[in-house]
Amino acid sequence: MTVIKHMKTKILALAMLCLLSIGSFAQSDLISGKVTDRWGEPVPGALISLVSNPEVRVSTDAYGNFAIGAAVGDQLAIVTRELETTRAEVVDQNDLEVVIDYASKPVNLGFGISQRMAESTGSVSTTSSEEINRSSALSLSNSLYGNALGLTSMQNGGAVWEDYADFSIRGLKTLSNNNVLVLVDGFERSIGTLSREEVESVSILKDAAAVALYGFRGINGVVSVTTKRGRYNSMDIDVSYDHAFTTPLRLPDFANGYTYASAYNEALENDGQPAKYNSYEMDAFQDGTAPFLYPNVDWVNETLKDKGYSNIYNVGIRGGGSKMRYYTLLNLEGNDGFIKDTETNDGYSTQMKYSKANIRTNLDVDLSEKTKAEVNLLGIIAEHNRPGRIHGTLMDNLYTLPSAAYPIKTYDGIWGGNETWTTTNPVAGVQNTGYARSHARSLFADVKLTQDLDLITDGLSGAFRIGYDNYAEFWEGKTRGYQYASDRLGFNNGIPVDTIRTAGGESSDLSFSRSLGTQNRHFNFAANLDYETSFTNSELFTSLIYSQERIVYNGQHNTYNRQNLAGYAHYTMHNKYIADLALVVSGSNRLAPNHKYGFSPTLSAAWVISNESFMQGVSAVDFLKLRASAGMINSDYIPAVNLWEQSYDGGSSYPFTDGFNSYGGIREGRLPTRDFKLERAFKYNLGLDAVLYRGLTITADGYFERRSNIFVPESGQNSAVLGASSAYVNAGIVDSRGIEIGIDYEKIKGDLSYFVGAKYTLTKNEIVEQLEAPRAYDYLKTTGQPVNQLFGLQAIGFFIDEAEIANSPVQQFSAVKPGDIKYKDQNEDGFINEFDVVPMGYNTAVPEAYFSFELGFEYKGLGFDALFQGAANYSALLNTKSVYRPLVDNTTISNHYYDNRWTPENVFAKYPRLTTESNDNNFRNNSIWIADASFLKLRTIELYYKVPKSVLENLRLKSAKLYVRGMDLFSIDGIDISDPEVIGVSYPTSKSINIGVAIGL
Amino acid sequence: MKIKNLIIGLCGLTLLSNCSEMMDYNEIVSYDKEDIFESFNRTESFVTNIYGQLDYDFGNYGNGAMLASATDESEFAWSISNIHDFYNGAWSPINSISSTWSNSYAAIRAANLFLFEAKDQTFDEFQNNKDYFEQMEKFNRYQYEVRFLRAYFYFNLVREYGNVPLVTTVLTEAEANSVSQSPAEDVISFIADECDAIVNHLPVSYSSLNFAETGRVTRASVLALKARTLLYAASPLLNPSQDVAKWRAAATANKAVLDSCAEYGISLGNYTALWGTENYKAGEVIFARQVGDLNELERNNFPVGVEGGRSGNTPTQTLVDAYEMKATGLAWDEPGSGFNPSKPYEGRDPRFAMTVAKNGDTGWPNYNSRALETFTGGVNGAPISGATPTGYYLKKYLDATVDLRPNSTNSKRHSWITFRLGEFYLNYAEAVFQTLGSADATDATFTLSAREAVNKIRQRSDVQMPELPLGLSNEEFEARYMNERMVELAFEGHRFWDVRRWKQGELFSEVTLMKLSQNPDTEEITYTRVIREREWSDKMYFSPIPDQEIRKNNNLVQNPGWN
């Protein structure tokens, strides 16, 4: 037997139960043994059961010892608390030695199929709850940076409740949809609101062999989350508390009033316009004596503070009796944001606050010896609070409003505001626009029944599972308006004569509104029939899996019905040669009639070299396996609904009556796709798993993927004389290739343990075909380049004077002046225009290289660990308003730009001259604004103390850990003034110092 | 497929849902071809969409710029607009600015599709409907309306690009990618022939029909399209040999418009009636492109410094200079004109005050309680971003009753005048002048002289400018005519094309702006004329065909100078 059913892997029991069951097996004797890990350390709490009768089970004691009633020749199954599995044959009655090694690690393929690492033929990496919980992230999604080999996890900005990481696996592989499938306990579910504590492991499924069973959905790779389950005859209570002191990471730094005014005058002068601020006004800004007329407001510091906090409370109870097991969790999270002065109103706060409760129960009930039931329930109640002016707008205000615009309040207490910047006062936005709240509820629920079908034939079993998830969000808002005003001096011959007041807006009372936000529901059904049998020296497991799902999101064309029928066979010979075959037929309602189904075959194989006899003498090699897989995976992605039909849809209207009542128009829609095909991936993977010197683990994968039949619009080929929108055609082809290497060294020796590890992923891709429009020059083609490759002009400095402009190629974007960017004439035609752009940098979404390294040690309970994570071959587009696009469109200017601007005195500047005009020449993609966004971040660093056993016993505790952690404490990168992963107008990302305690009862 | 059958079987077993129903689930609500052309209502909607493609210019270019700002009529106040690309060297096949090419062919395809699909529909299903015959009457007229629209879009194409593909069928991709251009002359003949073929099938007016409607193509519209097309065909750009026969054809066609208008009761009225909510009903309007309620035009053109106004298309001094002195009928800089440099706007052609808002004007727009200050440092003047660079703001086409204040914002009905009688008096004058060789000449056919035709315009009730005198030399008349055309049709979308068809592009190589400065003590205004240069090149007589079009179809030839 090579495949252990998911259910069975979870079985743990105490010796007592075993002793009770011994009676029914009269011939058996008591066999004693010991379970150790690869360093020879005892493994406590491992469950030993008889393969022929799983009801006979015992567990190891604190020294790894066990005794079980069995006969010589019986097979024992061993499962550790970490779900590592192995087998052992009873040779004689005493001193059976069982080693739990790397090969015993679990690989979860989903649909109840879990394999030992030794037997897996797919490319799967797994991160455990221990690794995840070195992070103090509020969401599971933000705890995976650098933790899982092959998962590129990138941070997002925004409020805590929006700030979930973006995942990709093996880079950008297609021109259409690169989203990975995220599963929680086998069903597609959001992990944004999942807590770290409820997770047992996260597996990254990468190659065809790993994703085959998921049909249409697995084409871009799968992130599969497994939650914790109970254990037989035990009870563990975990209580933990984590408090974070949060600080914004790299807030923008904008010019003060005087600098802004100087910059504005300089920009006007550059534009050939008269100054806006006269010398009287400049002096007033400089000496600051008339703050109501000539203000200098640091809006960022007036609106944001540099301290927030988070709390995470967690109670988990994990255990079970002899017939049932449970895991139940209550997890509470709270976060208080960075907004200043939020308590100025009676009765409500305008702080950015987030609170969430996760309540989970995972139950396993053994209804009979042959029938098992599983019930998983997770309820999440989340709430957030924000100022009436939504944080996106508030941040936009901060990135727009100059210090010199107006005071926070006028001298007589009215909120600042004027004609140009009307209701953009961010302090008023916090204090005087009311507040808004969201209440979100989600339910993840499923039930599973497993039946042993030995009665029909030996080795047959079946299961089915039904799940229903629901999510709904409600909004309520109480908003109000405010009156604004500002004063300015009127001048006569440069001498102030009077003050002129501008006023606007209206003060109003709170007005209530509410609405339903997003809601979705998700129905799942899965059933499988498994059969396992063994022959001489070989074993076969087969499974027939049927699943279907229905996902309904808000709005039209947002219902997804899918079906999947998979036949899976897993064959092992001599424990050395392993082959997997998956034949999958998938159906989807998104696809064209007569093309509703796709067939995906995958074949994979592995060779466990370390089990060969010629390797037995090689003591350095504990485990060595080569893997290879090839498969064809389809997708049901379509770029537009019903694109195979000629549709007629709403066109322009026209008023034909005297009252100008509009008549609706109808027009011919996009031309239909005539030869409909499914987007398809051919995936090839070669991999190696090795354990050397009892602690050095190496995983390496190399892959190639050809994505074909990608839907691309034919418009690149069609003349506009056609007069219709072009059809989508299955003509796109993208090739991608890459490597993933993970190296870990881990050692436990008595009181000392330590680990070091590194992970490195490199992906490259190339668009082979996309029906690109004809280009004047080959270097303009995006075909042949990676997906989302940036293109830009090559800046070769700034124009020094009019003479240089006159003697240079004509730059055709807009009239140029000294201080404007001078570009390289790539085609040497004497003009600088769209024909002079060249590929530059990489893309802004998914870095090509993603890597991490970690280290840690523990001695007598005192420990330390750290995780660094970085990315390279990654670009940023520097186009943030005010920061890199100053003054234009009534924005302000960052000190960074001001200090690096071109002036006649500083001709070797970093950035072009100041201007108040939209400058098409300067503000377009070019080598100045396409920046290297590579970074290396210290994701977590932790110092902890585990209270020694002797003390714990007095306290009647099983474990206790105290820690201090740093999250995202620093980043080394070339961007410097903002988070390299979050460039743009965004609520700030944060770094934090956390203190915490975790106690086991 | 066996496996598929197995799936279906398994679905049946699970009894959870009907398998094929689940896979066929679709929320599609769009129509297929039969749904459209077998229904009166949807066929009508299909035609409506073609009408909806008719152009109007309440700010078609970036930030609300009108094509007028690419001419010497106007300067756009915001540097951010792509309207400046027409004259700053950025105009090229890869930055073709205009979308006439793609928009016109989209509309032409819709027209061709309608003419093909709807040809023989009888709507038998509806035969027993009470209004079947009325509906059929309407339906039978659509084909002529659509043919007019198609001809109109071809006029837009030939005016802008010269030689263009002449497509009268629904093209496949392969056909579209290999079509060749027809000579401009053939396109013009096509338009003229189509007009001749359909003119008698369209009513003089829709108001008396069973379905009283407005905004549809009338008989006069067809005559107007033909007349304007032939005027362009006779003009130097498309008639380089100056074949007088073409001028005669143009004169004849424009005379037909004047005669028909007289017959149909279309006559000149007030100049100010040409805009505002009721302009589509104005006495001289032949065809108005009805649009609807909007305030973007006002938002984009009301002065900055007026709440809600963000400025935009500002009339140039070049245009202001075109307004003659009312008392003498002379240009401001002509000796004896009566021009007073200290009161430069007094005694001008009344159309000046109707078209242009100037410093000191009050009540512009209605809700503005302050007088306009367009001088440097003024409430509506530089250096405020977006303040007028010319010293003036636009009034024509704007509705002064539009209110942009946050608490009383409103929108007003707008219609764009496509054809009006005034234009055709001028067209006629130009064509007759060229045909007969002098301003005062008449013959048996053309009993109205060119000079008299121009004077009709000058004599309209709220203008009352002195008549052009008898005995003008040809050069004098030509200059006066062109000036009159600039004044009369300002901001109506003509100047850009008129200057091109006259092959006088050099006129666009500079514009004059006015800088106003105020003496703070005396509040006296000093006027300084500022010349702003613009790039003109003769290749600009025709627009560049978008670069991609030439690359996708090897049979297309780029217009001269744009390669």
CSV table of C-alpha atoms in Angstrom, one decimal, chain A residues 382-505:
chain,number,residue,atom,x,y,z
A,382,ALA,CA,-15.3,41.1,10.6
A,383,GLU,CA,-15.9,44.8,11.0
A,384,HIS,CA,-14.0,47.8,10.0
A,385,ASN,CA,-14.4,51.5,10.7
A,386,ARG,CA,-13.0,54.4,8.8
A,387,PRO,CA,-13.5,58.1,8.4
A,388,GLY,CA,-16.4,59.3,6.2
A,389,ARG,CA,-13.9,60.3,3.6
A,390,ILE,CA,-12.6,57.0,2.5
A,391,HIS,CA,-9.0,56.3,3.1
A,392,GLY,CA,-8.2,56.1,-0.6
A,393,THR,CA,-9.4,59.7,-1.0
A,394,LEU,CA,-7.7,60.8,2.2
A,395,MET,CA,-4.4,59.5,1.0
A,396,ASP,CA,-5.0,61.1,-2.3
A,397,ASN,CA,-5.5,64.4,-0.5
A,398,LEU,CA,-2.2,63.9,1.3
A,399,TYR,CA,-0.4,63.3,-2.1
A,400,THR,CA,-2.0,66.4,-3.6
A,401,LEU,CA,-2.4,69.2,-1.2
A,402,PRO,CA,0.5,71.6,-0.9
A,403,SER,CA,1.6,72.8,2.5
A,404,ALA,CA,0.9,76.3,1.4
A,405,ALA,CA,-2.6,75.7,0.2
A,406,TYR,CA,-4.4,76.8,3.3
A,407,PRO,CA,-4.3,76.4,7.0
A,408,ILE,CA,-6.0,73.5,8.7
A,409,LYS,CA,-8.5,76.0,10.0
A,410,THR,CA,-8.9,79.7,9.4
A,411,TYR,CA,-8.2,82.1,12.3
A,412,ASP,CA,-12.0,82.1,13.0
A,413,GLY,CA,-12.2,78.3,13.2
A,414,ILE,CA,-13.5,77.3,9.8
A,415,TRP,CA,-11.9,74.4,8.0
A,416,GLY,CA,-9.4,75.4,5.4
A,417,GLY,CA,-10.4,75.2,1.7
A,418,ASN,CA,-10.3,77.3,-1.4
A,419,GLU,CA,-11.2,77.4,-5.0
A,420,THR,CA,-8.4,75.2,-6.2
A,421,TRP,CA,-8.4,72.7,-3.4
A,422,THR,CA,-12.0,72.7,-2.2
A,423,THR,CA,-12.9,69.8,0.0
A,424,THR,CA,-9.5,68.2,0.1
A,425,ASN,CA,-8.5,69.2,3.6
A,426,PRO,CA,-7.5,65.8,5.0
A,427,VAL,CA,-7.7,66.9,8.6
A,428,ALA,CA,-11.3,67.9,8.0
A,429,GLY,CA,-11.7,64.7,6.1
A,430,VAL,CA,-10.8,62.8,9.3
A,431,GLN,CA,-12.7,64.9,11.8
A,432,ASN,CA,-15.6,66.3,10.0
A,433,THR,CA,-17.0,63.9,7.4
A,434,GLY,CA,-18.5,61.3,9.7
A,435,TYR,CA,-17.6,57.7,9.5
A,436,ALA,CA,-18.4,54.5,7.7
A,437,ARG,CA,-18.4,50.9,8.8
A,438,SER,CA,-18.5,47.6,7.1
A,439,HIS,CA,-19.8,44.4,8.6
A,440,ALA,CA,-18.7,41.2,6.8
A,441,ARG,CA,-19.7,37.7,7.6
A,442,SER,CA,-18.5,34.6,6.1
A,443,LEU,CA,-19.3,31.0,6.6
A,444,PHE,CA,-17.2,28.1,5.4
A,445,ALA,CA,-19.0,24.8,6.0
A,446,ASP,CA,-18.6,21.3,4.7
A,447,VAL,CA,-19.4,17.8,5.7
A,448,LYS,CA,-17.7,14.6,4.5
A,449,LEU,CA,-18.6,11.0,4.8
A,450,THR,CA,-16.2,8.2,4.2
A,451,GLN,CA,-17.2,4.6,3.9
A,452,ASP,CA,-15.0,1.5,3.8
A,453,LEU,CA,-16.4,-0.7,1.1
A,454,ASP,CA,-14.5,-3.9,2.0
A,455,LEU,CA,-17.7,-5.7,1.7
A,456,ILE,CA,-17.7,-5.3,-2.0
A,457,THR,CA,-14.1,-5.9,-2.5
A,458,ASP,CA,-11.0,-5.6,-0.4
A,459,GLY,CA,-9.3,-2.3,-0.6
A,460,LEU,CA,-12.3,-0.3,-1.9
A,461,SER,CA,-13.6,2.7,-0.1
A,462,GLY,CA,-15.7,5.7,-1.0
A,463,ALA,CA,-16.4,9.2,0.2
A,464,PHE,CA,-18.4,12.2,-0.6
A,465,ARG,CA,-18.3,15.7,0.6
A,466,ILE,CA,-20.7,18.7,0.4
A,467,GLY,CA,-19.7,22.2,1.2
A,468,TYR,CA,-21.4,25.5,1.2
A,469,ASP,CA,-19.7,28.9,1.7
A,470,ASN,CA,-21.3,32.2,1.9
A,471,TYR,CA,-19.9,35.7,2.2
A,472,ALA,CA,-21.8,39.0,2.6
A,473,GLU,CA,-20.7,42.5,3.5
A,474,PHE,CA,-22.9,45.3,4.6
A,475,TRP,CA,-22.0,49.0,4.6
A,476,GLU,CA,-23.3,51.7,6.8
A,477,GLY,CA,-22.2,55.3,6.7
A,478,LYS,CA,-22.9,58.4,8.5
A,479,THR,CA,-21.5,61.3,6.6
A,480,ARG,CA,-21.6,65.0,6.8
A,481,GLY,CA,-20.3,68.0,4.9
A,482,TYR,CA,-18.4,70.9,6.2
A,483,GLN,CA,-18.0,74.5,5.4
A,484,TYR,CA,-14.6,75.7,4.3
A,485,ALA,CA,-12.9,79.0,3.8
A,486,SER,CA,-9.6,80.6,3.4
A,487,ASP,CA,-8.2,84.1,3.3
A,488,ARG,CA,-5.7,85.7,1.0
A,489,LEU,CA,-4.3,89.1,0.7
A,490,GLY,CA,-5.2,91.4,-2.2
A,491,PHE,CA,-2.3,93.4,-3.5
A,492,ASN,CA,-1.9,96.8,-5.0
A,493,ASN,CA,1.5,97.4,-6.5
A,494,GLY,CA,3.0,94.6,-4.5
A,495,ILE,CA,1.6,96.1,-1.3
A,496,PRO,CA,-1.2,94.2,0.5
A,497,VAL,CA,-4.4,96.2,0.6
A,498,ASP,CA,-7.1,93.9,1.8
A,499,THR,CA,-7.9,90.3,2.7
A,500,ILE,CA,-10.2,88.4,0.4
A,501,ARG,CA,-12.1,85.5,1.7
A,502,THR,CA,-13.2,82.5,-0.3
A,503,ALA,CA,-15.8,80.3,1.2
A,504,GLY,CA,-17.7,77.3,0.1
A,505,GLY,CA,-19.3,74.0,1.2
